[in-house]
Coordinates of C-alpha atoms in Angstrom, one line a residue:
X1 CA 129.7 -44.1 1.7
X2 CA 130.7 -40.6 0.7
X3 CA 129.6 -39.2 -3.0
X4 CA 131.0 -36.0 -4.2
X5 CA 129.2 -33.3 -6.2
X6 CA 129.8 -33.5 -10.4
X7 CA 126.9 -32.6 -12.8
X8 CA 128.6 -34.9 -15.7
X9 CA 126.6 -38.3 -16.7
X10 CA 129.2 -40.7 -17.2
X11 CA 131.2 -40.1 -13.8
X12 CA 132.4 -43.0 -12.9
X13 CA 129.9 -44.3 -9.8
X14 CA 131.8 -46.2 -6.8
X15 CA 131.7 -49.2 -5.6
X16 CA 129.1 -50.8 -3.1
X17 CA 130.3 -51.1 0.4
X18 CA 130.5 -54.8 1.9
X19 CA 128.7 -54.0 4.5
X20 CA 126.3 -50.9 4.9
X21 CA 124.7 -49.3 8.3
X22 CA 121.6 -47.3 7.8
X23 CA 120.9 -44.3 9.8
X24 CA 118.8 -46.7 12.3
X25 CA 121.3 -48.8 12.6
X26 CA 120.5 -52.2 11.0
X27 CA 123.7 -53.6 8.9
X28 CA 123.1 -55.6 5.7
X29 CA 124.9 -56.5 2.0
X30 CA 124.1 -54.1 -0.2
X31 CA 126.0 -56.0 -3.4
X32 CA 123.5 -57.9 -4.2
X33 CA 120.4 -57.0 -6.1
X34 CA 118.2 -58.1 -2.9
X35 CA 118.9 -56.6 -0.1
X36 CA 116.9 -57.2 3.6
X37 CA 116.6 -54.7 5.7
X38 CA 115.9 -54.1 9.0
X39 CA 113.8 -51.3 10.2
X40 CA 111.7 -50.4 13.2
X41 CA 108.3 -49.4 10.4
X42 CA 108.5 -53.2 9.1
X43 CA 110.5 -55.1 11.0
X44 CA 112.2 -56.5 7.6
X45 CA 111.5 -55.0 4.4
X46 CA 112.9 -56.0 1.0
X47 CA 114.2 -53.8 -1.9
X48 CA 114.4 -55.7 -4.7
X49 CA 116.1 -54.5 -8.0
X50 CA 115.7 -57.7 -9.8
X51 CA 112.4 -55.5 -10.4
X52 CA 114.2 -53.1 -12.2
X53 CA 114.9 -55.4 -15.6
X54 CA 114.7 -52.8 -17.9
X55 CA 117.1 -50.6 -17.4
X56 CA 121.3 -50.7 -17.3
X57 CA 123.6 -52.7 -15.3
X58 CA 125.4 -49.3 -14.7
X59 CA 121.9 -47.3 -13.9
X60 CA 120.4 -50.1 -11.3
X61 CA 123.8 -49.3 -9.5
X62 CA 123.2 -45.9 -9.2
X63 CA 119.8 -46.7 -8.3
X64 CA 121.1 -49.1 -5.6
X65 CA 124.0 -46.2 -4.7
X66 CA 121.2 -43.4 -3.8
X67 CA 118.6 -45.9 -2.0
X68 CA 121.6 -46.8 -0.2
X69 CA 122.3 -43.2 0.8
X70 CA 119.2 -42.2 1.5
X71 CA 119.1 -45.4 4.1
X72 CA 121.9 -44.0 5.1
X73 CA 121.1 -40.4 5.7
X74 CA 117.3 -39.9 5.7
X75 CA 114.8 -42.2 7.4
X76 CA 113.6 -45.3 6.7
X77 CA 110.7 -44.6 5.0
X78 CA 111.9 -41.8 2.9
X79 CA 114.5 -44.4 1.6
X80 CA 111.7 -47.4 0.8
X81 CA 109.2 -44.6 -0.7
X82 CA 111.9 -43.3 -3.4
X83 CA 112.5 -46.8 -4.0
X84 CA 109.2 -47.9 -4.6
X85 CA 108.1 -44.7 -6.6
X86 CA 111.0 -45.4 -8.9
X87 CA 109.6 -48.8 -9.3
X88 CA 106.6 -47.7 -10.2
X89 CA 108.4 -45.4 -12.9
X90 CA 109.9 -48.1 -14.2
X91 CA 106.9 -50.5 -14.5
X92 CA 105.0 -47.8 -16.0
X93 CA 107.3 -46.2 -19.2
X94 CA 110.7 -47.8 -18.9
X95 CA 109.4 -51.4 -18.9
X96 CA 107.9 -50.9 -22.2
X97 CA 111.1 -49.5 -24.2
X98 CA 112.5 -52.4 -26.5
X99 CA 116.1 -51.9 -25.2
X100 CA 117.4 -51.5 -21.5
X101 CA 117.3 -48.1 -20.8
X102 CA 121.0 -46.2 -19.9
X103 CA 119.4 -42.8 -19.6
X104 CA 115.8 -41.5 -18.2
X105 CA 114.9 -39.0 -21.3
X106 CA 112.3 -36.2 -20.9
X107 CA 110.1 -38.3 -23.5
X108 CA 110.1 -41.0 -19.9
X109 CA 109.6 -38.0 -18.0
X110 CA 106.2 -36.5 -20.3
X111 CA 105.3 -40.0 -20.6
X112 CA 104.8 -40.8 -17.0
X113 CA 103.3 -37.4 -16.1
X114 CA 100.4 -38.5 -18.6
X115 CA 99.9 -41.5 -16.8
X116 CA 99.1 -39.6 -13.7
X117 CA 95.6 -38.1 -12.7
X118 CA 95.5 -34.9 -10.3
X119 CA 95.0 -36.8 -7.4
X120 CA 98.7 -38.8 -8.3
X121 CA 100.3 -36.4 -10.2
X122 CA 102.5 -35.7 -6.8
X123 CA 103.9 -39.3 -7.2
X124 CA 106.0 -37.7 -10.4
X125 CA 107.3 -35.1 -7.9
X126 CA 108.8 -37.5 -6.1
X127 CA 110.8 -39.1 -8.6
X128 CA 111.9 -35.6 -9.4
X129 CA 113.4 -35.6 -5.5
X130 CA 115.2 -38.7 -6.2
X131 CA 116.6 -37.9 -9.9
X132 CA 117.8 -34.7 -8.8
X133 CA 119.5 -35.9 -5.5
X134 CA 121.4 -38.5 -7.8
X135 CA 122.5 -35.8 -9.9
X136 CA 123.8 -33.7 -7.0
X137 CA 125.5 -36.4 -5.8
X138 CA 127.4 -37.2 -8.9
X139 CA 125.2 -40.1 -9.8
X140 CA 122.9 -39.1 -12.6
X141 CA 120.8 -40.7 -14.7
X142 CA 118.9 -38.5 -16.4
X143 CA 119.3 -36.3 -19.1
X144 CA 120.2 -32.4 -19.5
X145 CA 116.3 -32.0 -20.8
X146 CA 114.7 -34.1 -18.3
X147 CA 116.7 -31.7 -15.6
X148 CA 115.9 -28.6 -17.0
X149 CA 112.2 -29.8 -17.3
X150 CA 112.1 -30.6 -13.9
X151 CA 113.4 -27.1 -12.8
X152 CA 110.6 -25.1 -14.6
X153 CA 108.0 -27.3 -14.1
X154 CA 104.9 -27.0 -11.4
X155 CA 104.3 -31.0 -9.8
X156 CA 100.8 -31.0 -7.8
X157 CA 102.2 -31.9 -4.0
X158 CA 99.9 -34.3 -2.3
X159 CA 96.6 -32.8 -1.5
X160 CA 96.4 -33.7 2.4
X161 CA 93.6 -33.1 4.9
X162 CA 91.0 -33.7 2.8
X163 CA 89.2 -36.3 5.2
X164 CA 89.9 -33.8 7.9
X165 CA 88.4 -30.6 6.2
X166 CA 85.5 -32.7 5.4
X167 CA 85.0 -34.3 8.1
X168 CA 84.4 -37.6 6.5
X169 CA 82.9 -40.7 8.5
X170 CA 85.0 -43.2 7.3
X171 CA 88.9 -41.7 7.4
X172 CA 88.4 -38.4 9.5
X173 CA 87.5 -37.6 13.1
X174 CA 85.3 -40.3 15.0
X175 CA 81.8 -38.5 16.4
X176 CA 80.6 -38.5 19.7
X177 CA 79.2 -41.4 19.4
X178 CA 81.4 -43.9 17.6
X179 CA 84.0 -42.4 20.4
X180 CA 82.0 -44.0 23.1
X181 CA 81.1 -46.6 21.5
X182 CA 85.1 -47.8 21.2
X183 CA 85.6 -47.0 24.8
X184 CA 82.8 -48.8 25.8
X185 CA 83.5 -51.9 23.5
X186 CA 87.3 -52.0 24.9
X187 CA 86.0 -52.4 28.3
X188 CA 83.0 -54.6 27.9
X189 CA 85.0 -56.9 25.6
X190 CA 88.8 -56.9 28.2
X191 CA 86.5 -57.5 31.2
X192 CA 84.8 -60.2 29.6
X193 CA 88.4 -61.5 28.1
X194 CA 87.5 -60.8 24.2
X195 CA 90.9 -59.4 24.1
X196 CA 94.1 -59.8 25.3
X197 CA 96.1 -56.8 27.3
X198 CA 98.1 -55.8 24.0
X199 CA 95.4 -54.1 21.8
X200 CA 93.6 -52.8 25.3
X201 CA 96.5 -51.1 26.2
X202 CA 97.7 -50.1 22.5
X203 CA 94.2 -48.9 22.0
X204 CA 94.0 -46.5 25.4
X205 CA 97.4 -45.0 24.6
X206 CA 96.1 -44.0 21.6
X207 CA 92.7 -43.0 22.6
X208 CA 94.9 -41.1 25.6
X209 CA 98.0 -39.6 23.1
X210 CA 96.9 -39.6 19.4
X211 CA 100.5 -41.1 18.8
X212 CA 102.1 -42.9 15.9
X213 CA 102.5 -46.1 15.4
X214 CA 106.3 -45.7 15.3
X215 CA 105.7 -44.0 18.6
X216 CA 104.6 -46.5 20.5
X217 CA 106.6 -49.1 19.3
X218 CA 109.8 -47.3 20.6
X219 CA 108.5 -47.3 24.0
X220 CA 110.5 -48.6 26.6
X221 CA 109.5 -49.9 30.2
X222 CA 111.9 -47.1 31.7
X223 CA 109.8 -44.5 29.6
X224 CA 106.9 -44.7 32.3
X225 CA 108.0 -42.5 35.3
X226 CA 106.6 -43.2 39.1
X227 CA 106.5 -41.0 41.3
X228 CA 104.8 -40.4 44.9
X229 CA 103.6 -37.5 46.6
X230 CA 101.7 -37.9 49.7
X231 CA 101.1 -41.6 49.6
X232 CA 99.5 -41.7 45.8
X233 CA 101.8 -42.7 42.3
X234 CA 102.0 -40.5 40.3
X235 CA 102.2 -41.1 36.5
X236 CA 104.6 -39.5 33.1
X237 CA 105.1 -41.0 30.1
X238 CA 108.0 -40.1 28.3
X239 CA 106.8 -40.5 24.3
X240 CA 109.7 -40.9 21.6
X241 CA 109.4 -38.2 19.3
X242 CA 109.2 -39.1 15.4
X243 CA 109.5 -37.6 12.4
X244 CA 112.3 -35.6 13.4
X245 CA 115.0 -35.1 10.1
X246 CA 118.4 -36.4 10.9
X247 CA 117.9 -37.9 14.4
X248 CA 118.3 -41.2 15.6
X249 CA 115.5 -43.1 16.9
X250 CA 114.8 -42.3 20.5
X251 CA 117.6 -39.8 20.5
X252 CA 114.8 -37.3 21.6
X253 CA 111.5 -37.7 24.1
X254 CA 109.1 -35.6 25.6
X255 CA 107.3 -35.5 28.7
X256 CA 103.7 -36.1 28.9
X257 CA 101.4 -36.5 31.4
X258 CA 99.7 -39.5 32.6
X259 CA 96.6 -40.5 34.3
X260 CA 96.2 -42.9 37.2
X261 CA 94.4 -45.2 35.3
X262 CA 96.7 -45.2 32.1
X263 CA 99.5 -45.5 34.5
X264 CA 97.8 -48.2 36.1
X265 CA 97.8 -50.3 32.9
X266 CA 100.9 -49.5 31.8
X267 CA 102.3 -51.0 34.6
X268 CA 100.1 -54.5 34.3
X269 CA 101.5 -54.0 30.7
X270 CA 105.3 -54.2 32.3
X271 CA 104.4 -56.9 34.6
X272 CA 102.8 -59.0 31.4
X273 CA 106.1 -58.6 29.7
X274 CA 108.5 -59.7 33.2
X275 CA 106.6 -63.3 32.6
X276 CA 107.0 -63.4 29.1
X277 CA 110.7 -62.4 29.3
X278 CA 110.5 -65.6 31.4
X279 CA 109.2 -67.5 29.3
X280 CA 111.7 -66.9 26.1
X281 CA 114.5 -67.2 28.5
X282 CA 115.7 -63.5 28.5
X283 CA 117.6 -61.8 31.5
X284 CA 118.4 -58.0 32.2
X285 CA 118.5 -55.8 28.9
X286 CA 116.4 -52.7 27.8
X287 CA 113.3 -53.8 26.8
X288 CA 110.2 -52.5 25.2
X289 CA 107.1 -51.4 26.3
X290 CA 105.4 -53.9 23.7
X291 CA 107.5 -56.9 23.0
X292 CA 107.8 -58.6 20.2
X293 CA 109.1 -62.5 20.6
X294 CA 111.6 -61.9 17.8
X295 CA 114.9 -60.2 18.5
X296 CA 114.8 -58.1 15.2
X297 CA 117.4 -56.5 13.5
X298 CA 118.1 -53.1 15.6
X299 CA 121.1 -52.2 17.8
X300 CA 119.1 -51.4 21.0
X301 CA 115.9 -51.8 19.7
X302 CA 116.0 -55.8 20.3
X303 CA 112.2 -57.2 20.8
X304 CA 110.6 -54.1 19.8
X305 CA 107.6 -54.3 18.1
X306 CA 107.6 -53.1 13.9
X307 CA 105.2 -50.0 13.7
X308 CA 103.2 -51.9 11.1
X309 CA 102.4 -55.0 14.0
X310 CA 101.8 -52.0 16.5
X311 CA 98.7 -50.9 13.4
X312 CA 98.0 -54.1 12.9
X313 CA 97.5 -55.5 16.1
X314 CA 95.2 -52.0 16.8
X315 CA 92.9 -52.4 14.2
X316 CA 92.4 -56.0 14.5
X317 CA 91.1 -56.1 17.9
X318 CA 89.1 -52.4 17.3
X319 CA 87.9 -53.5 13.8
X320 CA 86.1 -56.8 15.3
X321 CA 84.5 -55.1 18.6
X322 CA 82.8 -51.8 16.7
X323 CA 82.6 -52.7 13.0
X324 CA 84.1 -49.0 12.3
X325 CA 86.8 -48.5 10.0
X326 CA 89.7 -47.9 13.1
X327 CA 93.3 -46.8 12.2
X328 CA 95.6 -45.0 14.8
X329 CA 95.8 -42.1 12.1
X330 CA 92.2 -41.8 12.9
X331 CA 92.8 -41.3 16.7
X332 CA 95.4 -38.4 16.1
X333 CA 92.9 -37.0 14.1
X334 CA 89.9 -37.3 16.4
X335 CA 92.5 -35.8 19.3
X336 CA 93.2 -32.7 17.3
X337 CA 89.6 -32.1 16.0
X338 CA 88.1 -32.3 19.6
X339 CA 90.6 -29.8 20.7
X340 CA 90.0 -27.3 17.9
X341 CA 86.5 -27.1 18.7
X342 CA 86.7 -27.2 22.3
X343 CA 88.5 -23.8 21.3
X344 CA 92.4 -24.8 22.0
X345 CA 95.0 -22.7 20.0
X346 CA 97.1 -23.8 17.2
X347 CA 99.9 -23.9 19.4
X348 CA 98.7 -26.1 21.8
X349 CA 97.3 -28.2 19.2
X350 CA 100.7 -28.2 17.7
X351 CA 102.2 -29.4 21.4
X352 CA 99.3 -32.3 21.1
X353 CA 100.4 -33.8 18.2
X354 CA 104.0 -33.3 18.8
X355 CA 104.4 -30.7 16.0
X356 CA 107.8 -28.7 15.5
X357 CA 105.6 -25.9 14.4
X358 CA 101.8 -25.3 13.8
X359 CA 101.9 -25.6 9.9
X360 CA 100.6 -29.4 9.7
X361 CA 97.6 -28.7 12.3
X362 CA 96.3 -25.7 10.1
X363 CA 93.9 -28.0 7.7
X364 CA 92.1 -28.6 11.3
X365 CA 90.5 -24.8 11.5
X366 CA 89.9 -25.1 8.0
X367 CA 87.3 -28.3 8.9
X368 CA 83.6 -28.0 8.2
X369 CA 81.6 -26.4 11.5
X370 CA 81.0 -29.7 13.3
X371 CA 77.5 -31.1 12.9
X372 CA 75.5 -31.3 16.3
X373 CA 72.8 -34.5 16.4
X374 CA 69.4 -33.5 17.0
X375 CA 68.2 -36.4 18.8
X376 CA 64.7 -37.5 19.3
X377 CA 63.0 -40.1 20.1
X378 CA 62.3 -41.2 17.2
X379 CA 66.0 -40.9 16.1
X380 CA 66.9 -42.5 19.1
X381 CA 65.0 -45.6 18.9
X382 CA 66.3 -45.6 14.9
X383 CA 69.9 -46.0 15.7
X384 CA 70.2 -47.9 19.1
X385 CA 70.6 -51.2 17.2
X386 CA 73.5 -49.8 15.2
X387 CA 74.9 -48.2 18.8
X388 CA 74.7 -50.8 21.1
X389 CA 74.8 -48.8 23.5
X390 CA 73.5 -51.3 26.3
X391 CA 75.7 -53.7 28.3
X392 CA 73.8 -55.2 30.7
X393 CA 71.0 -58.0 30.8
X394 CA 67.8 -57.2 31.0
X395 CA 65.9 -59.3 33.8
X396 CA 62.1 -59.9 33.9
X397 CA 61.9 -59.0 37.9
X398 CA 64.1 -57.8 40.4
X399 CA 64.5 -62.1 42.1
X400 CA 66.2 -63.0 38.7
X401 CA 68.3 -60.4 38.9
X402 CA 71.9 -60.9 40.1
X403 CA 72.0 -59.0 43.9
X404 CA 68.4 -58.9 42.9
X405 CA 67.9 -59.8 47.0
X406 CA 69.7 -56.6 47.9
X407 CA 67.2 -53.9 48.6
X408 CA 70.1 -51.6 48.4
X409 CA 71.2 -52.3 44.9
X410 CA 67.8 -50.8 43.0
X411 CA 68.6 -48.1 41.0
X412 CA 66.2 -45.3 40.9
X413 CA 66.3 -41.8 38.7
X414 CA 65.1 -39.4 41.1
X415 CA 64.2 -36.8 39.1
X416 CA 60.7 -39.3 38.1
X417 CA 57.5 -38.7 40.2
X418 CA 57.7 -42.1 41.6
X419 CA 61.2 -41.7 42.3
X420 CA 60.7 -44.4 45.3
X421 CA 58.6 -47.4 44.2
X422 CA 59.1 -47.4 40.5
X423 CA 63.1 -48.6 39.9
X424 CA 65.1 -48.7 37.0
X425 CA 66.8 -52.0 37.6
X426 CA 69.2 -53.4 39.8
X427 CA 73.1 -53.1 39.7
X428 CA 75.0 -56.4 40.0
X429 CA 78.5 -54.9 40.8
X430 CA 79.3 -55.8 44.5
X431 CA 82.3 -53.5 44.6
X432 CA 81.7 -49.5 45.3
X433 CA 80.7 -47.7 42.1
X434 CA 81.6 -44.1 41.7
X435 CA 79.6 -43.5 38.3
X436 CA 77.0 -41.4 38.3
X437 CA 73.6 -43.5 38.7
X438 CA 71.2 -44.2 36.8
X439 CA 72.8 -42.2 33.7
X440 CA 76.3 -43.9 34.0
X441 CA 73.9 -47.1 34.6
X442 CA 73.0 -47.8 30.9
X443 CA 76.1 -48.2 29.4
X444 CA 77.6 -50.5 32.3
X445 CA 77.9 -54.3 31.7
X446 CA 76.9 -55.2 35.7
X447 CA 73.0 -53.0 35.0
X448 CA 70.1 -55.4 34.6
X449 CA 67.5 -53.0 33.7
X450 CA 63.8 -54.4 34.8
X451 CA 61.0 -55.6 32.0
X452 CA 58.6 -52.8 33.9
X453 CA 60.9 -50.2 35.0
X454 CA 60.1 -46.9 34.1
X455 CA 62.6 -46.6 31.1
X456 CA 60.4 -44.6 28.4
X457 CA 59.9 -41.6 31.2
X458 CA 63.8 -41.4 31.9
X459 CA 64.7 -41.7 28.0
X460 CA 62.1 -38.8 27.6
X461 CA 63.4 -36.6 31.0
X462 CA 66.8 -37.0 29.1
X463 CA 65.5 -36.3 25.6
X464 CA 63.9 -32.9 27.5
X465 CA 67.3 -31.4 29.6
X466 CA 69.2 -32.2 26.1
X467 CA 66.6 -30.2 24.1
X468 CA 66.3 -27.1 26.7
X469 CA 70.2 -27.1 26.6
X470 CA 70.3 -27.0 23.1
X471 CA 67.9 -24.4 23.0
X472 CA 69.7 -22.0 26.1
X473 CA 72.5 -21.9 23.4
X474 CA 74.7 -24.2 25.8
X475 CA 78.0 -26.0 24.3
X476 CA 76.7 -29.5 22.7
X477 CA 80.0 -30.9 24.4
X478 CA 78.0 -30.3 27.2
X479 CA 74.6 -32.3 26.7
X480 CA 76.3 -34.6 23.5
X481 CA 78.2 -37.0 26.5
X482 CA 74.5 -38.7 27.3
X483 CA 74.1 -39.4 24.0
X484 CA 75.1 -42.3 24.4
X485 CA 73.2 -43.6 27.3
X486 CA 69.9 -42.0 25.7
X487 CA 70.7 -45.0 22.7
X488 CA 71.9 -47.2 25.6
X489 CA 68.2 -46.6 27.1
X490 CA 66.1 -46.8 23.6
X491 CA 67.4 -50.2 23.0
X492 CA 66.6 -51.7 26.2
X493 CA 63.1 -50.1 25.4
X494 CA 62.9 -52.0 22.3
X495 CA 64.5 -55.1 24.4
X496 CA 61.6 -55.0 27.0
X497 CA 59.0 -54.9 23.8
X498 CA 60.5 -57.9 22.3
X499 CA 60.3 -60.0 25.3
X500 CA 56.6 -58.7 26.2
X501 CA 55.6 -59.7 23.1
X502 CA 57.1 -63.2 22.8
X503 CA 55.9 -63.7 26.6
X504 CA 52.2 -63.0 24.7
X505 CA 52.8 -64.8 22.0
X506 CA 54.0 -68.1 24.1
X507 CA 50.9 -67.3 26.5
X508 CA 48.8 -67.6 23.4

């Protein structure tokens, strides 16, 4: 569909196309007043201007002509966001005029701008993008006044970063804590088969990456690169950029790195998907890293994922296991805080987050100093229910105790005094372990801490190094990691007086 450039209102509008392409390449009808489309955010998403009842024939066409254009020249989501703006213009002043309304007057324009608070008034600013595109494309639909209005006028933009600057606990950065308390949830609960391989994978990608949704659902098999060198794989993941104006999807990728153990799971991620390809019946093809069973509605996109199941499916799995509120917004965030105070540039932030420049990652340098827990006992014991940290099972003596026959599975701290005859507990993992022991202990599922192992003197040996640390002036990233474990060791404190007490109160 080409438009020309005319500034007059009643240029006479074409005609819709039978068949349009949008700029991701999904075909549909746009001649009716419902149209379907495809789209890699939503899979299928539906503009309806049946909504628009209160306005011309002759302006719900235009309306229909620049949504259409903007499908076809801008992304997706551009496109649906003008659309449903405008609907919420019309719902809000235009809706309430006795007669259908054949021109948007400055009175509509004043009118909605009262409507708005601060924190909204941006939403007017977009409606200002759309009217004023119309008009440059010959299109218009609003008056002379209501253009010169919105050519001296100041619209508030959308404040952005606000959660980031402040740090807040329930959209910005995760802490420490709740960090480790994901990754430790994803393991515990894939190990113990909680969750299926999707959201474990989804979620380490994004833990790994800080990628959008949109991101990850235009992964391909073929975007994880093998290599070997000297008998090991090596591991790169080539990430779809986004958010890149006037360029196709996957037209562009870059190159990241990728550990072994990422690597690793992407490849039982490809092997998953070879059965279930199987299973529906498909041969050869293209295919995605995370496949959908529907086809969808995308020239070489077929079986892909929508960005909003990618979310979805995320904070699902994440939601249930840790009870915080998880979004992958949240884990791009967390990335790029934990970079800016480990002291990395705005540059290589910027390269993180798969910036073109380092305007967007600014808001991060303006976030408040980061808070540093001062743990305690007291604060420890406080808020190990609400960590649960622990994964093991506590055991009464060392014979209940799975390997509990195996002299060489104790596990000691050796910093104690009675580093030989006093144990922590017993570790129930045959294989080779190459955590650090007994710290790394605490927070693993295959520990079964003892009813009378010395766990107050290691909680308060831990408690101590953290505090002199803290005192020397020393990094917190470098004494905030056993955080963790120093909940992980509180609770099974509180575990062991529990089950002393109800063994008194049965004895009794």
């Amino acid at each position: 569909m080409t438009l020309g450039i005319a500034s007059a209102l009643d240029y006479a509008a074409p005609s819709l196309p039978d068949v349009a392409t949008t700029r991701d390449g999904a075909t549909f009808d746009p001649r009716p007043d419902i149209w379907s489309v495809a789209s890699l955010r939503s899979r299928n998403a539906t503009f309806d201007f049946t909504r628009l009842s209160s306005i011309s024939d002759e302006m719900r066409h235009k309306i229909k002509l620049a949504i259409l254009w903007h499908l076809q020249n801008s992304s997706f989501s551009h496109a649906f966001n003008q659309y449903y703006r405008f609907r919420a213009f019309h719902d809000e002043v235009l809706a309430k005029q006795n007669l259908p309304v054949k021109l948007v007057g400055l009175g509509h324009i004043l009118n909605y701008r009262a409507s708005l608070s601060d924190a909204t008034e941006w939403e007017l600013g977009v409606i200002r993008i759309l009217l004023e595109s119309m008009q440059r494309l010959g299109i218009g639909i609003v008056s002379m006044e209501g253009l010169a209005y919105f050519a001296e006028a100041t619209i508030k933009a959308n404040v952005k970063g606000t959660s980031i600057r402040t740090r807040d606990p329930n959209e910005g950065a995760f802490s420490d804590l709740e960090l480790l308390a994901i990754q430790s949830a994803l393991n515990n609960a894939y190990a113990k088969g909680e969750i299926e391989l999707y959201p474990y994978a989804l979620a380490w990608l994004l833990l790994a990456y800080g990628s959008r949704p949109i991101q990850i659902a235009l992964l391909k098999e073929q975007d994880l690169v093998i290599s070997e060198s000297d008998g090991q794989k090596l591991y790169a993941l080539m990430i779809p950029r986004a958010k890149r104006r006037g360029v196709a999807l996957r037209s562009s990728l870059k190159m990241r790195y990728c550990s072994k153990q990422i690597g690793l799971l992407l490849e039982q991620v490809i092997r998953h998907n070879s059965k279930l390809r199987e299973q529906l019946g498909l041969a050869g093809g293209d295919w995605p890293m995370f496949m959908s069973p529907k086809a969808g509605g995308l020239p070489g996109l077929e079986h892909h994922m929508s960005a909003l199941e990618i979310g979805a499916f995320f904070i699902e799995a994440l939601g249930k296991l840790t009870g915080l509120k998880t979004n992958a917004k949240r884990f791009r965030i967390t990335l790029a805080q934990r970079a800016v105070d480990d002291g990395k540039d705005k540059f290589t932030v910027a390269e993180m987050l798969d910036h073109s420049d380092t305007q967007s990652v600014k808001v991060y340098y303006e976030a408040s100093p980061s808070v540093v827990l001062r743990l305690d006992r007291h604060l420890a014991m406080e808020l190990a229910p609400l960590a649960q940290a622990f994964a093991g099972v506590l055991v009464a003596m060392e014979g209940e105790a799975r390997r509990g026959e195996d002299r060489s599975s104790r596990i000691y701290d050796r910093s104690l005094v009675d580093n030989v005859n006093d144990p922590l507990g017993t570790c129930g993992q045959m294989s080779f372990c190459g955590l650090l022991a007994p710290v790394a202990c605490y927070t693993c599922r295959n520990f079964q801490p003892w009813l009378n192992g010395p766990h107050e003197q290691f909680m308060a040996a831990l408690i101590a190094e953290r505090k002199r640390m803290e005192q020397s002036g020393i990094p917190a990233q470098a004494y905030a990691n056993r955080d963790r474990t120093i909940l992980a060791i509180a609770e099974v404190i509180q575990l062991c007086a529990a089950e002393v007490e109800l063994r008194g109160e049965t004895a009794a």
